[in-house]
Coordinates of C-alpha atoms and ligand atoms in Angstrom, one line a residue:
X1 CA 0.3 -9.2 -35.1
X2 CA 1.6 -7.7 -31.6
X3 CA -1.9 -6.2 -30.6
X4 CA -4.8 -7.3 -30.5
X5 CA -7.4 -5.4 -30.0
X6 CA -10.5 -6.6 -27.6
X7 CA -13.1 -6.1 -30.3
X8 CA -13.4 -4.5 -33.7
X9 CA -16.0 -2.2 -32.9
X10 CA -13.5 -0.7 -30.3
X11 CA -10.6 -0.3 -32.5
X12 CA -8.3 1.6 -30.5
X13 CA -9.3 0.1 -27.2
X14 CA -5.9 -2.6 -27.0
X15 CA -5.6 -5.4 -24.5
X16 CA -2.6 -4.4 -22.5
X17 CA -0.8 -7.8 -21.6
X18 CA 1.6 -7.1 -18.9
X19 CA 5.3 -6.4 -19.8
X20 CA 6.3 -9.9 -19.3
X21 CA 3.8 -11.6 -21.6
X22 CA 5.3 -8.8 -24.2
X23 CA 8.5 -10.5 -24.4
X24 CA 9.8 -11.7 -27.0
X25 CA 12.1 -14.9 -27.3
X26 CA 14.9 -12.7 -29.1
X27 CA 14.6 -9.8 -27.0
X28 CA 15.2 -6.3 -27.6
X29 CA 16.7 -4.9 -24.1
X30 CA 20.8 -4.4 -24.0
X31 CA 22.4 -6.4 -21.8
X32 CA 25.3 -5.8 -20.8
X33 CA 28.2 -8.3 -20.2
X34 CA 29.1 -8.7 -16.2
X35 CA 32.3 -7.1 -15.6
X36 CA 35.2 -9.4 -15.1
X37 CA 37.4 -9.6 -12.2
X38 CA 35.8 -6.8 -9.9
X39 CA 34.8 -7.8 -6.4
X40 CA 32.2 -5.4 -4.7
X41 CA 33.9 -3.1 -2.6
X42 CA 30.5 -2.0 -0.6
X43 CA 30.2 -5.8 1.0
X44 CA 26.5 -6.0 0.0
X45 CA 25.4 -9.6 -1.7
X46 CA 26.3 -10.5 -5.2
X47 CA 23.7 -9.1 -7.0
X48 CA 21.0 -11.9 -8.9
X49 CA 19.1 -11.2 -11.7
X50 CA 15.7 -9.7 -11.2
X51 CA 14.4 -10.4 -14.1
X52 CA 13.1 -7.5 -16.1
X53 CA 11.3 -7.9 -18.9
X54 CA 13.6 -7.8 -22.0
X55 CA 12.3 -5.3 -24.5
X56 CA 12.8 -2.4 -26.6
X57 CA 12.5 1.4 -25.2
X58 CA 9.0 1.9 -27.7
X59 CA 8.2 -1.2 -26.4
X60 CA 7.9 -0.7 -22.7
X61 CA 7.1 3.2 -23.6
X62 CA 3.7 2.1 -25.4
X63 CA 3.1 -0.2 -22.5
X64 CA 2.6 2.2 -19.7
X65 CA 1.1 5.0 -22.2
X66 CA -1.7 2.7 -23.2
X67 CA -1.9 1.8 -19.3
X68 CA -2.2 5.2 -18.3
X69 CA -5.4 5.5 -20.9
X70 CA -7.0 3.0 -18.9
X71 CA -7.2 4.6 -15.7
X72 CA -10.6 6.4 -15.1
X73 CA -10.3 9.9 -13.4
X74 CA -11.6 12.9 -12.6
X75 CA -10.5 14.8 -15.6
X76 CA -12.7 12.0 -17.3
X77 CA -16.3 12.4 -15.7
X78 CA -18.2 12.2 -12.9
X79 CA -16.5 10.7 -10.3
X80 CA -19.1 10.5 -7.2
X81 CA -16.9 8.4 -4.7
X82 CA -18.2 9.4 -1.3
X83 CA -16.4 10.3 1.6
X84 CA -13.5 10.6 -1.1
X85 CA -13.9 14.6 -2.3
X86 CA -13.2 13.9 -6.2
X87 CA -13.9 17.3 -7.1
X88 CA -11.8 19.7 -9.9
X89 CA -8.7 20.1 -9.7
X90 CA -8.1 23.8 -11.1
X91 CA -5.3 24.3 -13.3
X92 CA -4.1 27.3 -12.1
X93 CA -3.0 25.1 -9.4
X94 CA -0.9 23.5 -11.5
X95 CA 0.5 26.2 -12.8
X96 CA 1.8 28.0 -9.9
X97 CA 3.2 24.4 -8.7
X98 CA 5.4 24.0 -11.6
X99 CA 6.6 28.2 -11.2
X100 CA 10.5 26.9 -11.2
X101 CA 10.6 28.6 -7.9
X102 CA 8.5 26.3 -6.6
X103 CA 9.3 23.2 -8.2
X104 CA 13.3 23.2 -8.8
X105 CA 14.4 23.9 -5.0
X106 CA 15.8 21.5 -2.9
X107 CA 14.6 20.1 0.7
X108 CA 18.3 20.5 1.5
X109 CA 18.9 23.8 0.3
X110 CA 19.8 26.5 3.2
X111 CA 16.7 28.4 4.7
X112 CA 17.8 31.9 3.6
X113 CA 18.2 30.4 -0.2
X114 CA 14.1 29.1 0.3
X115 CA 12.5 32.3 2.3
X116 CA 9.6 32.4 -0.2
X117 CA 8.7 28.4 -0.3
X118 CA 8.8 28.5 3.8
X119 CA 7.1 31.9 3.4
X120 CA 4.3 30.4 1.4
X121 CA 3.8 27.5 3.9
X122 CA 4.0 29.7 6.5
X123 CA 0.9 31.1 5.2
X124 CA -0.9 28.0 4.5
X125 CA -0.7 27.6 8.2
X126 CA -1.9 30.5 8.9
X127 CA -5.1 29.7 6.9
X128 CA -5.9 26.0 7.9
X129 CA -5.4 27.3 11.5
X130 CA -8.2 29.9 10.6
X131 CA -10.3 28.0 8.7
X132 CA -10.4 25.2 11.8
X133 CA -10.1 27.5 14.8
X134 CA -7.1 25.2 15.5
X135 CA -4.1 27.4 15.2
X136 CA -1.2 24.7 16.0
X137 CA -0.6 23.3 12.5
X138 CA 1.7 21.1 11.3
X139 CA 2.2 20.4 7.4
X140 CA 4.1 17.5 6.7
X141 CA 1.7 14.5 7.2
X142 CA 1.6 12.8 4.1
X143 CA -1.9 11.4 4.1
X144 CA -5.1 11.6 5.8
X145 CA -4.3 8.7 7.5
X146 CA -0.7 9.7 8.4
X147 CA -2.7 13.0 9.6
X148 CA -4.3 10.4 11.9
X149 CA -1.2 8.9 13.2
X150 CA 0.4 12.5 13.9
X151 CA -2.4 13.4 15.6
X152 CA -3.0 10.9 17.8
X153 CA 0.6 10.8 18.4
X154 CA 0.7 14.2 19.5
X155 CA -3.0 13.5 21.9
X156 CA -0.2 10.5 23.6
X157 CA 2.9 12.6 23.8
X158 CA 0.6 15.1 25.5
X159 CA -0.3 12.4 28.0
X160 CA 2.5 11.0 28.6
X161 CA 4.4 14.2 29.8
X162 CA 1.2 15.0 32.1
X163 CA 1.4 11.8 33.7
X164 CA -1.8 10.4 31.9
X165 CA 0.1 7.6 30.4
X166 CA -2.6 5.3 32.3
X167 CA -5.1 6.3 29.9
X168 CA -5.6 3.3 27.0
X169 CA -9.1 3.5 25.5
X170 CA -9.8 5.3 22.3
X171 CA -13.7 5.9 21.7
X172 CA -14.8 5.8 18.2
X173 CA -18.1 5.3 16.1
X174 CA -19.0 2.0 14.7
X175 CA -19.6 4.2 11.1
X176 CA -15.9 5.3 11.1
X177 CA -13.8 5.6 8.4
X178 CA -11.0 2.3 8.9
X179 CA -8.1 4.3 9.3
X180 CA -9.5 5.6 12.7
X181 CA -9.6 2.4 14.5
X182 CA -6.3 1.5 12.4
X183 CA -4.7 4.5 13.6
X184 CA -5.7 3.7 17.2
X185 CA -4.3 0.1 17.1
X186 CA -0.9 1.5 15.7
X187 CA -0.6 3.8 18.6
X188 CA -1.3 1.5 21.2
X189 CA -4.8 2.2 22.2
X190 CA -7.5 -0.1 22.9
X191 CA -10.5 0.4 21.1
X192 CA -14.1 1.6 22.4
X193 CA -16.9 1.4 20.1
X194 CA -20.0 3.5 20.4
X195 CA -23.1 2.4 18.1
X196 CA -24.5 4.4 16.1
X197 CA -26.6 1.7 13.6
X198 CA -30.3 3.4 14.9
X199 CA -29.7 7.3 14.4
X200 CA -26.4 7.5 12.1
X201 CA -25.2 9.5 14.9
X202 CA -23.3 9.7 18.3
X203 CA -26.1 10.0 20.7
X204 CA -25.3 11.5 23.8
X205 CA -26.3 9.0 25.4
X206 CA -24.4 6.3 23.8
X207 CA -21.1 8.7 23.9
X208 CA -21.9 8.4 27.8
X209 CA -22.6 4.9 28.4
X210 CA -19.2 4.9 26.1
X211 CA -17.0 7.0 28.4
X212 CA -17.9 5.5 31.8
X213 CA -16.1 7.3 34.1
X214 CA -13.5 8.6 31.6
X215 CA -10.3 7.5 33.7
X216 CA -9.2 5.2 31.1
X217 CA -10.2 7.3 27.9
X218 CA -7.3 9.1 25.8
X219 CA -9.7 10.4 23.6
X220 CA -12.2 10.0 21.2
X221 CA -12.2 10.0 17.2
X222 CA -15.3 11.3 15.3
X223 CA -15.8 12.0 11.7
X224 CA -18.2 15.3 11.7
X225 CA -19.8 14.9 9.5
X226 CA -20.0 11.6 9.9
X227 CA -19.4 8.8 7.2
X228 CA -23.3 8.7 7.1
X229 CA -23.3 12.1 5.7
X230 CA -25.1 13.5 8.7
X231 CA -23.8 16.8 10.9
X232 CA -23.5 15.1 14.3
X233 CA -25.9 17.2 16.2
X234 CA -24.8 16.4 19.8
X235 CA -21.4 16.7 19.5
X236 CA -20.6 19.4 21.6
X237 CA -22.0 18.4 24.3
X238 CA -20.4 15.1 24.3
X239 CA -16.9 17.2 23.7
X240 CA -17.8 18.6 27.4
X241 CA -18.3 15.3 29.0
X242 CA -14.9 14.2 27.0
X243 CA -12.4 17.2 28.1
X244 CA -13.9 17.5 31.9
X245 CA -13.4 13.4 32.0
X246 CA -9.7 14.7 30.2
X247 CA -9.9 13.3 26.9
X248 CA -9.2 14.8 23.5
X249 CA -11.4 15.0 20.2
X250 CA -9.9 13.9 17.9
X251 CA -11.8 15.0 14.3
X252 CA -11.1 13.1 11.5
X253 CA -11.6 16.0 9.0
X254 CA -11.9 13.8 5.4
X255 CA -15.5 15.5 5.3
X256 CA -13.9 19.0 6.2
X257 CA -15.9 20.3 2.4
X258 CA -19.1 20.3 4.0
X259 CA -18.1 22.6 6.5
X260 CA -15.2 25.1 5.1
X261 CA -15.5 28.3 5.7
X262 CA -19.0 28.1 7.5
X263 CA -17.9 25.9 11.3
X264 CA -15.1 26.1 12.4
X265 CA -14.4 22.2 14.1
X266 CA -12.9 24.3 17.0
X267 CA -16.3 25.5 17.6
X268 CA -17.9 22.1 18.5
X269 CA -15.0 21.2 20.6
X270 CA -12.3 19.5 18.2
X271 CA -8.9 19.8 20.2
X272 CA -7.0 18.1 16.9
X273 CA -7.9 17.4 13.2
X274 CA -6.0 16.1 10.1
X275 CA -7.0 17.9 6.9
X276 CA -6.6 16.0 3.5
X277 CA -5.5 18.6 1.1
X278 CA -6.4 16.2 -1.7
X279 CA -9.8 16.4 -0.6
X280 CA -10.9 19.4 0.4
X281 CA -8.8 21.7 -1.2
X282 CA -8.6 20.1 -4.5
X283 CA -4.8 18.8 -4.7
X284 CA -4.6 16.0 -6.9
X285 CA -5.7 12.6 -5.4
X286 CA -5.4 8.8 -6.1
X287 CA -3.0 7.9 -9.1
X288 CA -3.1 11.9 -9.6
X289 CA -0.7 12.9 -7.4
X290 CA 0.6 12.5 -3.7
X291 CA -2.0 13.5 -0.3
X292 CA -1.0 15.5 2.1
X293 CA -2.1 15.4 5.4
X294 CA -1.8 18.8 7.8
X295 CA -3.2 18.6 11.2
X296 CA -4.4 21.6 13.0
X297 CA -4.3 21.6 16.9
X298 CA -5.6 23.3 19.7
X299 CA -3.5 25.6 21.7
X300 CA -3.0 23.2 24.6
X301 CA -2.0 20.5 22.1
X302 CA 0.6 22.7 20.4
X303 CA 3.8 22.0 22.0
X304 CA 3.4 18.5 21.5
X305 CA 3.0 18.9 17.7
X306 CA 5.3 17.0 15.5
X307 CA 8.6 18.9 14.1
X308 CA 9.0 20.5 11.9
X309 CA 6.5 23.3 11.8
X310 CA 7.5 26.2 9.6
X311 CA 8.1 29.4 12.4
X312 CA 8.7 33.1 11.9
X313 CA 11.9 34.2 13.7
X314 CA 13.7 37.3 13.4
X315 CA 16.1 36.4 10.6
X316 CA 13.3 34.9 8.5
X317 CA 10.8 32.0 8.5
X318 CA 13.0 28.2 9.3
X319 CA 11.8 24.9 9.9
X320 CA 12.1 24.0 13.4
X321 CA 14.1 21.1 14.7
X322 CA 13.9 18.7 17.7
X323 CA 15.9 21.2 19.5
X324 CA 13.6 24.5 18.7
X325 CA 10.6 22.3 20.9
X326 CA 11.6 19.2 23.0
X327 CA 7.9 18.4 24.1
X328 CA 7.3 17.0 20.1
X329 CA 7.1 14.0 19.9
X330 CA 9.5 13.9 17.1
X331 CA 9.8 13.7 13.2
X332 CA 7.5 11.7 11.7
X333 CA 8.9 12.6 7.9
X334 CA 11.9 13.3 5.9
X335 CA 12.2 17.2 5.3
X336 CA 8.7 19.3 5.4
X337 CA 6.2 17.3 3.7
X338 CA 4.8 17.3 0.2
X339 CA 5.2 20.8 -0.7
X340 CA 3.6 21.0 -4.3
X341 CA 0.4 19.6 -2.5
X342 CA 1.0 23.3 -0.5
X343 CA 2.0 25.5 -3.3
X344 CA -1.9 24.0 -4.8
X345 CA -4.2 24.0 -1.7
X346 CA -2.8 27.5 -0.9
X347 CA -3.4 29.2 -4.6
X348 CA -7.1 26.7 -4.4
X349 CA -7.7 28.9 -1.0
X350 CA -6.5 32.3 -2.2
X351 CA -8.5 32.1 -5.8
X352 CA -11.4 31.3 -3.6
X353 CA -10.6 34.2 -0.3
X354 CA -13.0 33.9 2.4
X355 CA -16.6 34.3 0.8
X356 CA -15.8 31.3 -1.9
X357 CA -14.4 28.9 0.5
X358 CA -17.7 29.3 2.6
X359 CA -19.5 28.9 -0.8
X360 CA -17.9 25.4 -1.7
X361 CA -19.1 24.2 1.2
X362 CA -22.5 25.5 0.8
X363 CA -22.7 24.3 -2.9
X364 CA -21.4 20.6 -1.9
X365 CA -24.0 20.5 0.4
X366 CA -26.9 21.9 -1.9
X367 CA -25.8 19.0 -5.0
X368 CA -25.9 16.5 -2.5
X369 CA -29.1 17.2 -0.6
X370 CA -30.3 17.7 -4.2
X371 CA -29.5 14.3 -5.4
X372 CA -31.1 13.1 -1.7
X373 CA -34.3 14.6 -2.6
X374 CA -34.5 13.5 -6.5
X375 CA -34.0 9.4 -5.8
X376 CA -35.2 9.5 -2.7
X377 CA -38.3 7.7 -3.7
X378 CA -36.7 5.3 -6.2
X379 CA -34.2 4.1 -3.6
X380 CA -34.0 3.5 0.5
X381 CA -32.9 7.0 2.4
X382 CA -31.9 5.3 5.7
X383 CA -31.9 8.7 7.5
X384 CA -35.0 10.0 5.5
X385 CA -35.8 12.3 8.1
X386 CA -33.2 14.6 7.8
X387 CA -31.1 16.7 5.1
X388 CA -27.4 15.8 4.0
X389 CA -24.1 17.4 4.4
X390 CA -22.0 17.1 1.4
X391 CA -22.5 13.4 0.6
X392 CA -26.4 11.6 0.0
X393 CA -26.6 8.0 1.5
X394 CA -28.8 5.5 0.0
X395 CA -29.3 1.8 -0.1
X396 CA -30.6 -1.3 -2.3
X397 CA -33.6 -2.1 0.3
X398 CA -36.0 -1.6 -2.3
X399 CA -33.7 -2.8 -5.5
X400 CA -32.9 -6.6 -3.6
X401 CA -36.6 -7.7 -3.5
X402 CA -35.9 -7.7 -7.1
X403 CA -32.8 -9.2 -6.7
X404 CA -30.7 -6.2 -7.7
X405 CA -27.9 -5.3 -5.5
X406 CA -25.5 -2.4 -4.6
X407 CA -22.8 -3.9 -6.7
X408 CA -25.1 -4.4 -9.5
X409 CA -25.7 -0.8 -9.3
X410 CA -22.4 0.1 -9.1
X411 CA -21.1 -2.0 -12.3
X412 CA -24.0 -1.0 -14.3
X413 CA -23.3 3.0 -13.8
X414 CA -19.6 1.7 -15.1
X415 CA -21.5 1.2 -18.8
X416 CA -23.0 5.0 -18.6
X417 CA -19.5 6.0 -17.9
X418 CA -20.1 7.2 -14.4
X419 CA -17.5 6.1 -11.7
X420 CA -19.6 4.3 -9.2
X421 CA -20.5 5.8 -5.6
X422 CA -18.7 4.2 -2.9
X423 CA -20.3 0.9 -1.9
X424 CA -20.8 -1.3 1.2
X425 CA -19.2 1.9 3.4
X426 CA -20.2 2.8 5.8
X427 CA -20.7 -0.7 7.4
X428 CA -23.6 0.2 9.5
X429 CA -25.7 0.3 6.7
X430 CA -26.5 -3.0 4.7
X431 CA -26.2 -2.3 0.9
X432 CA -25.1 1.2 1.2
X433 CA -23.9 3.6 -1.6
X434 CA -22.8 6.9 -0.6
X435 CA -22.7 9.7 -2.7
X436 CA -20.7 12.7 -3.1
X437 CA -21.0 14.6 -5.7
X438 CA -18.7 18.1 -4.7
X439 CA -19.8 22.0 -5.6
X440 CA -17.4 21.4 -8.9
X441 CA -20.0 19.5 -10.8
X442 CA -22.5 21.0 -13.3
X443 CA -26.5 20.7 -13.0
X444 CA -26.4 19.0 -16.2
X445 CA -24.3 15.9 -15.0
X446 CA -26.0 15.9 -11.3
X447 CA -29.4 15.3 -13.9
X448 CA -27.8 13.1 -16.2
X449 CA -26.3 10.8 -13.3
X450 CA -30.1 11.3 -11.3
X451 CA -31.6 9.9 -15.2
X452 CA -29.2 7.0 -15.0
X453 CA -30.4 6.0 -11.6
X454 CA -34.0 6.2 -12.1
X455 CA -33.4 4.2 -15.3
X456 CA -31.7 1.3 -13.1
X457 CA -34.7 1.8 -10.7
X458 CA -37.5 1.7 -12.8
X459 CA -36.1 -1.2 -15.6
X460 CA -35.6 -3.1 -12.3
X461 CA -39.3 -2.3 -10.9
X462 CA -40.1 -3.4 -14.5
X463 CA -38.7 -6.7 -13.9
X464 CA -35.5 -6.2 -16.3
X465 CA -33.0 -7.4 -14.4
X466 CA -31.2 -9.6 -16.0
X467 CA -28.9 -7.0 -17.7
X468 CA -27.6 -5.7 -13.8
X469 CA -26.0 -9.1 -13.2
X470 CA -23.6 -8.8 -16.2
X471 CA -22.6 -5.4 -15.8
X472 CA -20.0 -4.3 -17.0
X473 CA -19.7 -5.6 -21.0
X474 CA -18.3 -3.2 -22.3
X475 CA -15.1 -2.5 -20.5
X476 CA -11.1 -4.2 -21.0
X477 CA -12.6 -6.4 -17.9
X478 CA -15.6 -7.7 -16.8
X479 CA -16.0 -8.4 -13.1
X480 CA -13.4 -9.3 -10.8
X481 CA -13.2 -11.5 -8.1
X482 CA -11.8 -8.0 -5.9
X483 CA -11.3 -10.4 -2.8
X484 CA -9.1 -12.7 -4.2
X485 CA -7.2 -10.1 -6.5
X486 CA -6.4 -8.4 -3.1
X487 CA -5.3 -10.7 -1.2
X488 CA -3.6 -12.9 -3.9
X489 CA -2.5 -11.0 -6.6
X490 CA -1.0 -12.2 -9.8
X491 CA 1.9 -9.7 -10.2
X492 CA 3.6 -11.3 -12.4
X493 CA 3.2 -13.6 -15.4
X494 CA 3.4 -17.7 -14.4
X495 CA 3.6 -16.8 -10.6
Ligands
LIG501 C1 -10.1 9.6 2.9 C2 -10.4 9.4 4.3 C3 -9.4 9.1 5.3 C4 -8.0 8.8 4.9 O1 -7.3 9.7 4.1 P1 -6.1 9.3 3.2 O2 -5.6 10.6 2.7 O3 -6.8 8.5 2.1 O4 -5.2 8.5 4.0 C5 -9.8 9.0 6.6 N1 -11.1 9.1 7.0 C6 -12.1 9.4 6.1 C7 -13.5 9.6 6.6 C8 -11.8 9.5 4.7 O5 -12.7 9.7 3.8

């Protein structure tokens, strides 16, 4: 028998051996003879084998189909990873993405031949810099965290041609997100932290004690809101202290749905911000598709953008070059960016128009202030004194007297067929699990994931604990040693 499946009472649900393990000692793959007496004329190495697995087309086809059936998503359920966005992606979307206009042009066609795909970026420029209050935009960051590096890229260039290449220090909150510290490291920057761990938030006073006299400070990267979940209430102020000391914000804007089209991050002092498209405005995300990144900039930021930006000229809309603006800092990737994430965040923004945009955010943060307020006395509210933005933190104080932790939780909300919350993040709360469950998710699965929750709660205040600890039983695998399958993974059978 070639399958097997992993147990009878889950007929359909196969083991998937990797391709290797498949193989078969007569093999199936063609194979074709090496050609005789022809010397490579390019000068590269003989080549070697590489070893692919040698099998049949059906073979290798039912592989990755049964692989693909394995991969939880958000087409699949509730998917409540905080600080992450997982919310609908609308299938009108897709549909305008795969209009043949859209999807069958080339990056290297001429400009006059792609007027209505530059148009249409044009225009999503024109939105994100309204929506922010940030009307320097540049789309072709490919990630949030590639967002990160173009901005802060842009904050140096802008430096270094005002003769502030003197200043080293980024500032940044002990709760952030790891690509903002990572991001700083990449572009040279020393690190500053400022705690947070007592309020969830950047106190002014900490931000001060932080910036010192401000000589040495590039600038500073905040999440608002913040990683906690929590609108960071002083943050203008410290925005002040930051531009008169001559530092830029930089605003990580992952959390940008709590705030869409209700505060605009200009308003509280952002000078540059890095949108995730796959976040807030509901482009695919994870194994679903590619991010995009666009970061929106403040007017004295602009010429230091990254090329190309899409521009209006008088012979139509062009991608500019090096040439077009010198004081970029340069090209940080090939052509314009991911432009099917565009053609979908702009049709997501204009099936919304102004009012639903400022609804989503309103929504997101009603569902999670709503979940907040339902577990809140089953489970540990860390910042109990205060409402939610778009994502609910809680921990497993209460749970661990008892022995259950956050990852039990976590595994056991695997068997109810809920994708756990994010765990352990952020790190200035022990056992935390933040929640976000997005404006596109019903009151009946808000309650039914609430239900499961209190169930964990109260079978663990009961004493039943036992069952947490083996979580989960019922899926292909069990738990994982995550650690050690990240840092050495088995990629290949016998390795
Ligand atoms: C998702 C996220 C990022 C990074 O975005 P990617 O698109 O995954 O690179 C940065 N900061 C925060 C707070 C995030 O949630």
């Amino acid at each position: 028998m070639e399958q097997n499946t992993i147990d009878a009472s889950r007929a359909l649900n196969y083991e998937e051996p990797l391709l290797w393990e498949h193989e078969q000692a007569d093999g199936g793959g063609v194979d074709f003879p090496a050609p005789k007496n022809t010397s490579l004329r390019t000068g590269q190495p003989a080549r070697e084998k590489i070893g692919l697995a040698n099998l049949k087309e059906p073979q290798v086809l039912r592989h990755f189909v049964r692989l693909s059936t394995k991969n939880f998503s958000i087409d699949h359920g509730f998917f409540p990873l905080g600080s992450c966005t997982m919310k609908h992606n609308p299938r009108l979307n897709e549909k305008m993405a795969r209009l043949s206009g859209f999807a069958n042009i080339h990056p290297l066609q001429p400009a006059c031949t792609s007027q209505g795909a530059l148009e249409l970026m044009y225009e999503l420029q024109s939105w994100l810099g309204e929506l922010t209050g940030l009307h320097g935009v540049c789309l072709t960051p490919a990630a949030g965290a590639h967002g990160e590096l173009a901005g802060l890229m842009t904050i140096k260039r802008a430096h270094e041609l005002n003769g502030q290449s003197h200043r080293k220090v980024i500032l940044c909150p002990d709760s952030a997100h790891g690509t903002n510290p990572a991001t700083a490291a990449m572009c040279g920057y020393e690190l500053r932290v400022i705690p947070t761990k007592e309020t969830g938030c950047v106190t002014l006073e900490n931000f001060k004690a932080a910036l010192g006299d401000g000589k040495d400070v590039a600038g500073m990267m905040v999440t608002n809101p913040n990683t906690c979940g929590l609108f960071e209430t002083e943050i203008a102020a410290c925005a002040k202290l930051l531009h008169e000391a001559g530092g830029y914000f930089y605003c990580d804007g992952a959390n940008f749905n709590a705030l869409v089209g209700n505060v605009k991050p200009a308003d509280f002092g952002v000078d540059v911000m890095h949108i995730n498209l796959h976040k807030t405005f509901s482009t695919p995300h994870g194994g679903g598709g590619p991010g995009s990144g666009p970061i929106c900039v403040a007017e004295t930021l602009k010429p230091y953008l990254p090329v190309p930006c899409v521009v209006k000229t008088e012979e139509g809309y062009k991608l500019e070059t090096i040439d077009d603006r010198p004081t970029s800092f340069g090209k940080l990737k090939g052509f314009q960016g991911q432009f099917g994430m565009f053609v979908r965040a702009l049709t997501y923004m204009m099936s919304h128009g102004r009012e639903g945009l400022k609804q989503v955010s309103e929504d997101a943060v009603l569902n999670a202030n709503y979940i907040q307020a339902s577990l809140g006395g089953d489970y540990h509210v860390p910042f109990a004194n205060r409402t939610c933005m778009h994502e609910c933190l809680l921990t497993d104080k209460i749970q661990k007297e008892a022995g259950v932790t956050t990852i039990d939780i976590a595994k056991t909300l695997v068997e109810y067929g809920i994708h756990p919350m994010t765990v352990y993040f952020p790190l200035v709360v022990q056992g935390a699990m933040l929640i976000e469950p997005t404006e596109t998710e019903s009151k009946e699965t808000i309650d039914r994931f609430i239900a499961v929750m209190k169930k964990i709660a109260s079978d663990t205040r009961a004493g039943e604990t036992g069952q947490f600890h083996e979580n989960p039983i019922s899926t292909p695998r069990r738990r994982l040693d995550e650690v050690r399958a990240a840092r050495q993974p088995v990629l290949k059978a016998g390795s």
